[in-house]
Short mmCIF file of C-alpha atoms in Angstrom, two decimals:
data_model
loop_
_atom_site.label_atom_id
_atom_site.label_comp_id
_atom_site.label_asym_id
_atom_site.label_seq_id
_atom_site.Cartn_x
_atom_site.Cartn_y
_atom_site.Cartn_z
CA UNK O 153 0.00 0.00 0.00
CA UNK O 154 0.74 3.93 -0.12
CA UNK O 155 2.23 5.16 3.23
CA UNK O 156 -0.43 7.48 3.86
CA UNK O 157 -2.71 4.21 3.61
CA UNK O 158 -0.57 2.17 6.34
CA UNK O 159 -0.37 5.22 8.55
CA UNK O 160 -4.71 5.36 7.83
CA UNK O 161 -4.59 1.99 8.96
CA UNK O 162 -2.44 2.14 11.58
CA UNK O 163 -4.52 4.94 13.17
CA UNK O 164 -7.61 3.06 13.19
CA UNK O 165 -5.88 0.21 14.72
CA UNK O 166 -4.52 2.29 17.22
CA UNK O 167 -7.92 3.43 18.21
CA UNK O 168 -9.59 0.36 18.53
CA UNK O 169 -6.10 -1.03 20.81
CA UNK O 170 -6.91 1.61 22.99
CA UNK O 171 -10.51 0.84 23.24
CA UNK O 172 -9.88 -2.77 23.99
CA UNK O 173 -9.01 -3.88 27.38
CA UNK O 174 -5.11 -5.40 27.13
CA UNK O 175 -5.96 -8.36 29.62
CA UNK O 176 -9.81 -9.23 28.72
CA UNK O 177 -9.14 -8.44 25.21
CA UNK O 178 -6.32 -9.93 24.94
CA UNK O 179 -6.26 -11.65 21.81
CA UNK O 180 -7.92 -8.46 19.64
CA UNK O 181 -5.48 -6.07 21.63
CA UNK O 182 -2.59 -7.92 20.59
CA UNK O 183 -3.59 -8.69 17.14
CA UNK O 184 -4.37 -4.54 16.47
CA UNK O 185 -1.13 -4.13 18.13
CA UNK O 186 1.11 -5.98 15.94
CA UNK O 187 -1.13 -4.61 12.74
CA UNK O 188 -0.26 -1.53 13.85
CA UNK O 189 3.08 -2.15 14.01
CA UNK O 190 3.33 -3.77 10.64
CA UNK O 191 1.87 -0.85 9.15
CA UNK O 192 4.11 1.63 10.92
CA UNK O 193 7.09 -0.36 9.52
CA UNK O 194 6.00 -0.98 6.21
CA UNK O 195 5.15 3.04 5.67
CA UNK O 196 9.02 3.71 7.32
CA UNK O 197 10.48 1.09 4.79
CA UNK O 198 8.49 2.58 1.83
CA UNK O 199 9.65 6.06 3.06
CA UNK O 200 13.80 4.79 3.16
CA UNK O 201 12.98 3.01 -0.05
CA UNK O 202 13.38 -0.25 1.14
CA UNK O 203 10.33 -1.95 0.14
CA UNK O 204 7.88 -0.77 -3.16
CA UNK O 205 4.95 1.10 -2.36
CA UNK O 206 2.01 -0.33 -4.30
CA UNK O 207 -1.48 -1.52 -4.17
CA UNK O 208 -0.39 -4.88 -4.15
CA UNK O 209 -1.25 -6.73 -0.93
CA UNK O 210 1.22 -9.26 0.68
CA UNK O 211 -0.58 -13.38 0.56
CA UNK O 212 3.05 -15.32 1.70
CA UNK O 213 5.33 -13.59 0.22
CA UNK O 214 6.34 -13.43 -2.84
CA UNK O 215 2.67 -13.72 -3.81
CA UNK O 216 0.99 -10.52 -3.82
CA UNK O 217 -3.08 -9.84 -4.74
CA UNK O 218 -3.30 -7.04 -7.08
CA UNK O 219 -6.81 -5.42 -7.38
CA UNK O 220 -7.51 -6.30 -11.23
CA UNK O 221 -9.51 -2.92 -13.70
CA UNK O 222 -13.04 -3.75 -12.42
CA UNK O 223 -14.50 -3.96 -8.83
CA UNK O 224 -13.91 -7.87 -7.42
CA UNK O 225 -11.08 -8.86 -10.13
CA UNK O 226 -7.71 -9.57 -8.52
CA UNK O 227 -4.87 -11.69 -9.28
CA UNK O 228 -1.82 -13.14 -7.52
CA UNK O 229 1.12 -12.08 -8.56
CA UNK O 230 4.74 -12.49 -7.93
CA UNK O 231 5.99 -9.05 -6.75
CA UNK O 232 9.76 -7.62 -5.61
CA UNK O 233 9.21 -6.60 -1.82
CA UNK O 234 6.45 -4.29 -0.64
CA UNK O 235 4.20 -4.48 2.03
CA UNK O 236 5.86 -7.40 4.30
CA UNK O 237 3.52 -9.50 6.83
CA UNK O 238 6.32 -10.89 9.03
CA UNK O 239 10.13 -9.73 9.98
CA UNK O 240 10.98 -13.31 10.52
CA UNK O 241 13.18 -14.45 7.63
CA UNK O 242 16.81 -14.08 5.89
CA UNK O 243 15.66 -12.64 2.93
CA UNK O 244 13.13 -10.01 4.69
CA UNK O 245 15.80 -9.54 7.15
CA UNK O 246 18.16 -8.06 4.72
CA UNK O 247 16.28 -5.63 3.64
CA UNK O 248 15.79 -3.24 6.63
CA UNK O 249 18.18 -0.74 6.99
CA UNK O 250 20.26 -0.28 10.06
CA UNK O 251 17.59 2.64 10.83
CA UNK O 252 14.77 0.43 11.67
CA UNK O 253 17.12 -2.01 12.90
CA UNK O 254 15.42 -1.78 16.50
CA UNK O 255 11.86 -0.96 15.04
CA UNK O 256 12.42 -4.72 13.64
CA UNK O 257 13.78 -6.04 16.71
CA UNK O 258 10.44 -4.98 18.71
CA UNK O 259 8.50 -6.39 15.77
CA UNK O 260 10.35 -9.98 16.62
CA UNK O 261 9.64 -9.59 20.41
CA UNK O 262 5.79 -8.66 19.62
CA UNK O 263 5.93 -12.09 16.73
CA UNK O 264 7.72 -14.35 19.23
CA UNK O 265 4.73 -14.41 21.47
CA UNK O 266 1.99 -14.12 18.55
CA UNK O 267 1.52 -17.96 18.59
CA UNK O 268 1.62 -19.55 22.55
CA UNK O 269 -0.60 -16.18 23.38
CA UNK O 270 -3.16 -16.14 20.26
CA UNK O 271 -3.41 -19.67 19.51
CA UNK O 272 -1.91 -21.54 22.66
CA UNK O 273 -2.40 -21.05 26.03
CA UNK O 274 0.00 -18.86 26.97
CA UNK O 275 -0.96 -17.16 30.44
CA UNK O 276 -2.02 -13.46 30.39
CA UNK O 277 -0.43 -11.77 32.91
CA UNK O 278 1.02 -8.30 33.14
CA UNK O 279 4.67 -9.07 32.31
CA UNK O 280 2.95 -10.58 28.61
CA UNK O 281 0.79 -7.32 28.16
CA UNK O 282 3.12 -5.19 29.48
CA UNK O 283 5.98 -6.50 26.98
CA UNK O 284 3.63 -6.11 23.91
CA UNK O 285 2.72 -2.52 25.36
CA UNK O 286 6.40 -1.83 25.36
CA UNK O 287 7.38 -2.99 21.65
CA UNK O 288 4.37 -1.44 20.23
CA UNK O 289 5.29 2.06 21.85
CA UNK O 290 8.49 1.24 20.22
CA UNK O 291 8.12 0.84 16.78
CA UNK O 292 5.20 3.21 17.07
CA UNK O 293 8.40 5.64 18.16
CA UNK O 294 10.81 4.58 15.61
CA UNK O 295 8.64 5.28 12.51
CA UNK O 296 7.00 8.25 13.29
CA UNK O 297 10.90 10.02 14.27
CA UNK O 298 11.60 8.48 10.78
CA UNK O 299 8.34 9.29 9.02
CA UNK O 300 8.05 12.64 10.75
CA UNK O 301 11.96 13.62 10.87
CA UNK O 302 12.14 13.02 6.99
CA UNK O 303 8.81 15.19 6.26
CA UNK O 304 10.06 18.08 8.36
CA UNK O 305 13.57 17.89 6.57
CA UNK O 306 11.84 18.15 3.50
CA UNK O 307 11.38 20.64 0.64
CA UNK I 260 -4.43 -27.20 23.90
CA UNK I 261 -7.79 -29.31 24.57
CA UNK I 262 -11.15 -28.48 22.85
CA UNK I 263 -12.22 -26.75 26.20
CA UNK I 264 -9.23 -24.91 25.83
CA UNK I 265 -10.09 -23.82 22.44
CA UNK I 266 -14.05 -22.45 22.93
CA UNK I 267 -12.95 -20.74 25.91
CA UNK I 268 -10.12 -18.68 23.65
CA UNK I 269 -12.84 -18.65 20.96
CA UNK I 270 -15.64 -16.52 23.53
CA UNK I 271 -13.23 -14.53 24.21
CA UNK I 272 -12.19 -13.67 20.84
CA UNK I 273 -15.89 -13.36 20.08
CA UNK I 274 -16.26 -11.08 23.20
CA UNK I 275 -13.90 -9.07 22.12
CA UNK I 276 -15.35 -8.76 18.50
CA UNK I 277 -18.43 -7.17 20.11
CA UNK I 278 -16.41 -4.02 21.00
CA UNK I 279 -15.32 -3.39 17.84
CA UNK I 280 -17.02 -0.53 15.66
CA UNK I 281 -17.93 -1.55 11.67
CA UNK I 282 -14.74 0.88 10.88
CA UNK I 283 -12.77 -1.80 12.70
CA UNK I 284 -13.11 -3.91 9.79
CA UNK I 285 -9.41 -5.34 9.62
CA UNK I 286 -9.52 -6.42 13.26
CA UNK I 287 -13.17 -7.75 12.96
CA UNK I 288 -11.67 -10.07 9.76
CA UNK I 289 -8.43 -11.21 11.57
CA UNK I 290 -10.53 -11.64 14.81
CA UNK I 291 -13.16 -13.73 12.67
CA UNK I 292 -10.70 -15.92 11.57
CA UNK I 293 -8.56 -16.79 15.21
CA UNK I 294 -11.75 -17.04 16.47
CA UNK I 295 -13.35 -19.52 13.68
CA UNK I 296 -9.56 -21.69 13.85
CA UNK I 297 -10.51 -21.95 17.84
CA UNK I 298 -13.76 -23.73 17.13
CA UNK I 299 -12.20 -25.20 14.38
CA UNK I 300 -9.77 -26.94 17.07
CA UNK I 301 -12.45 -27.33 19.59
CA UNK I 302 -14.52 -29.20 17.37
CA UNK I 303 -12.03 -31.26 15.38
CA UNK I 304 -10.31 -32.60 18.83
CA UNK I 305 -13.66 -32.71 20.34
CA UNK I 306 -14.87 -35.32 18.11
CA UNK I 307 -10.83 -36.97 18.38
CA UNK I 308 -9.84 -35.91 14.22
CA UNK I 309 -7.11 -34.54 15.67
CA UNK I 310 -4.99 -34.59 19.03
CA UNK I 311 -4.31 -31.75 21.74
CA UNK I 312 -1.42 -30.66 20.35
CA UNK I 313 -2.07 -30.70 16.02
CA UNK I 314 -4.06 -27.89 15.66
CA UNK I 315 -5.52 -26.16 12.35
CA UNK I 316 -3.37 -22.93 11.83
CA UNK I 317 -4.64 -21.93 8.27
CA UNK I 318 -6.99 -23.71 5.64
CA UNK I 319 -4.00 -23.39 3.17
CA UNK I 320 -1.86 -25.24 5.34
CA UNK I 321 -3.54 -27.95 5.26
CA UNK I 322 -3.43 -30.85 2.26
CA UNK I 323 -6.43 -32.25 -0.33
CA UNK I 324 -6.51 -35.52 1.94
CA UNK I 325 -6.61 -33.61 5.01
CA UNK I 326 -9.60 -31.13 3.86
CA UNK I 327 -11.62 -34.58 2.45
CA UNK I 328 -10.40 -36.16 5.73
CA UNK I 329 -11.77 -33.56 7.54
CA UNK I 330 -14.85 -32.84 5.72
CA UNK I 331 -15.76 -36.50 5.78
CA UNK I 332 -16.07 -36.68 9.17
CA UNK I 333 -16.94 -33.24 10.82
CA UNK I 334 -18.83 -31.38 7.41
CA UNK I 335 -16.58 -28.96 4.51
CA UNK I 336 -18.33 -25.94 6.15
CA UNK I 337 -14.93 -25.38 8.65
CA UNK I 338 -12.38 -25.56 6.68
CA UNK I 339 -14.51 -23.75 3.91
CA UNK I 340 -15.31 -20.80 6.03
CA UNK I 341 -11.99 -20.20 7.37
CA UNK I 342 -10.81 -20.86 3.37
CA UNK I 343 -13.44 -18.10 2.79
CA UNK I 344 -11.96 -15.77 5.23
CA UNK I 345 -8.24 -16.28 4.45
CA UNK I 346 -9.18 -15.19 1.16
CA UNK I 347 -10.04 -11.56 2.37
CA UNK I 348 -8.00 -10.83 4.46
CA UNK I 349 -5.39 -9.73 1.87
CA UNK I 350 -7.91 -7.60 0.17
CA UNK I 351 -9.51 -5.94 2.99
CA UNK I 352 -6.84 -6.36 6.29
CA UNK I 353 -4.00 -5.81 4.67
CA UNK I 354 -4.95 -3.95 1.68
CA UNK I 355 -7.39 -1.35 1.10
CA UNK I 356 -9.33 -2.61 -1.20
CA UNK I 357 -13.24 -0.99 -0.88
CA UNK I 358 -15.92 -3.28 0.66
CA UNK I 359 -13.86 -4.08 4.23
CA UNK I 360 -17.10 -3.34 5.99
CA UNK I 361 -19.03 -5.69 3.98
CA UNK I 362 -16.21 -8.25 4.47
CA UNK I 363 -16.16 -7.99 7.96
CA UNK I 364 -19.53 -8.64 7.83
CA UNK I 365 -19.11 -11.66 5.97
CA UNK I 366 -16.16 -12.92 8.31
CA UNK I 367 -18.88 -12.57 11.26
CA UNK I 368 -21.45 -14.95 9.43
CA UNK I 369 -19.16 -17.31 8.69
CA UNK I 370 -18.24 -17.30 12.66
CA UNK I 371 -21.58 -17.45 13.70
CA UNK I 372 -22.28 -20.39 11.28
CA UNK I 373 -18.67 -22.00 12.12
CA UNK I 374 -19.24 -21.83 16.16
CA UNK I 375 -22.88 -23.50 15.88
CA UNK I 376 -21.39 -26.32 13.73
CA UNK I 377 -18.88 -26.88 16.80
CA UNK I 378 -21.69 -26.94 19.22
CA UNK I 379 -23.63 -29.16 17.29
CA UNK I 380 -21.23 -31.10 17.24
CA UNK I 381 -21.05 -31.48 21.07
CA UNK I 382 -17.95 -29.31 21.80
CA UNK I 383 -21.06 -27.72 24.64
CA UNK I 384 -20.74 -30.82 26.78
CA UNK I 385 -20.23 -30.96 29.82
CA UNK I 386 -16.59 -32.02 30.16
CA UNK I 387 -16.19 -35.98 30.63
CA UNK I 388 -15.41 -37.07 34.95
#
């Protein structure tokens, strides 16, 4: 997507995280969280040129669904690197730049639980929620120094 | 995790889901779909198609003799609905696509048909002495 569409998103994601309840909600709150967080990254590695921007949307990379010329036509296609879904493999790996080096890091912490606290039974306690808190606000920080930093230096 | 395990992550998913507003559309698909994989789970080791620990992640993941395996025994509808669901989330929670509302919609129906299947199937029983 564009960045201003992944920082759209991202917004509304926000919102709803901070309408949810982090230890009743858990699963929702978590899931917004690390959309969020994808979003924020993939707008910051549009903006360094990392990744393409394009209204192609990510299906297990490489595949990509690309809206087709009339309203419910799409097709898969094999795209280079946009919009990722995960920061969890060599090749995706290599692409961030040292700038969102700790953006991505945050992004692992917030994957590495994604599976025993979504789909297992991982106990919610306040150590879990307050760790996801903690990346979030992270990458959340990253991008916007990098999205904002790089408007304001701007033409 | 045990099929008990798995309704009580699923009403809490679907608890969850309530709070959400119709411009929450992303969450309300990616919610639909953990919560339909829960009952899924709960309903697959419920009726013993598959242990504790082999749980359905994604429809995709899953092979042509597992799907006719599976929709032998417990009905098509699960894995079709979460199938259904996988297939918009691209569109509508990671892309931008117009329609997300009506997709989340969607997502929801397919829960609400997906969760009654797993009941019917006896995943509301009291839990065995």
């Amino acid at each position: 997507m564009k960045i201003e569409d992944h920082l759209e998103k991202a917004e509304r994601l926000g919102g709803l995280r901070s309408r949810l309840n982090p230890a009743d909600d858990y699963e929702l709150w978590y899931w917004a969280s690390l959309s969020a967080s994808m979003n924020l990254f993939n707008a910051a590695l549009h903006h360094l040129g990392a990744t393409v921007a394009e209204d192609c949307f990510p299906h297990n990379l490489p595949v990509y669904i690309r809206p087709g010329d009339k309203p419910g036509n799409f097709e898969a296609v094999i795209r280079p690197f946009g919009d990722l879904e995960h920061v969890e493999d060599e090749e995706v790996e290599s692409l961030i730049p040292p700038r969102l080096a700790l953006a991505a890091a945050a992004l692992r912490e917030l994957e590495a639980v994604r599976e025993p606290g979504v789909r297992g039974d991982m106990e919610i306690t306040p150590a879990l929620t307050g760790g996801v808190d903690a990346a979030y606000l992270r990458v959340l920080g990253i991008t916007r120094f990098i999205l904002d930093g790089e408007a304001e230096a701007g033409p | 995790m045990n099929a008990e395990g798995h309704r009580a992550k699923a009403e809490r998913i679907e608890r969850s889901l309530a709070k959400c507003r119709t411009d929450d559309y992303e969450m309300i698909i990616d919610g639909a779909m953990l919560a339909v994989t829960h009952w899924i789970n709960a309903a697959f080791h419920f009726v013993e198609l598959t242990d504790d620990d082999s749980d359905v992640i994604h429809a995709y993941f899953e092979t042509a003799f597992d799907r006719q395996h599976f929709g032998l025994v417990a009905g098509a509808a699960f894995l079709d609905g979460l199938e259904e669901i996988e297939t918009l989330r691209p569109l509508h929670a990671r892309g931008n696509v117009a329609g997300g509302e009506a997709a989340a919609k969607r997502c929801l129906e397919i829960l609400q048909g997906i969760r009654e299947k797993a009941l019917a199937l006896g995943t509301d029983a009291p839990a065995a002495d």
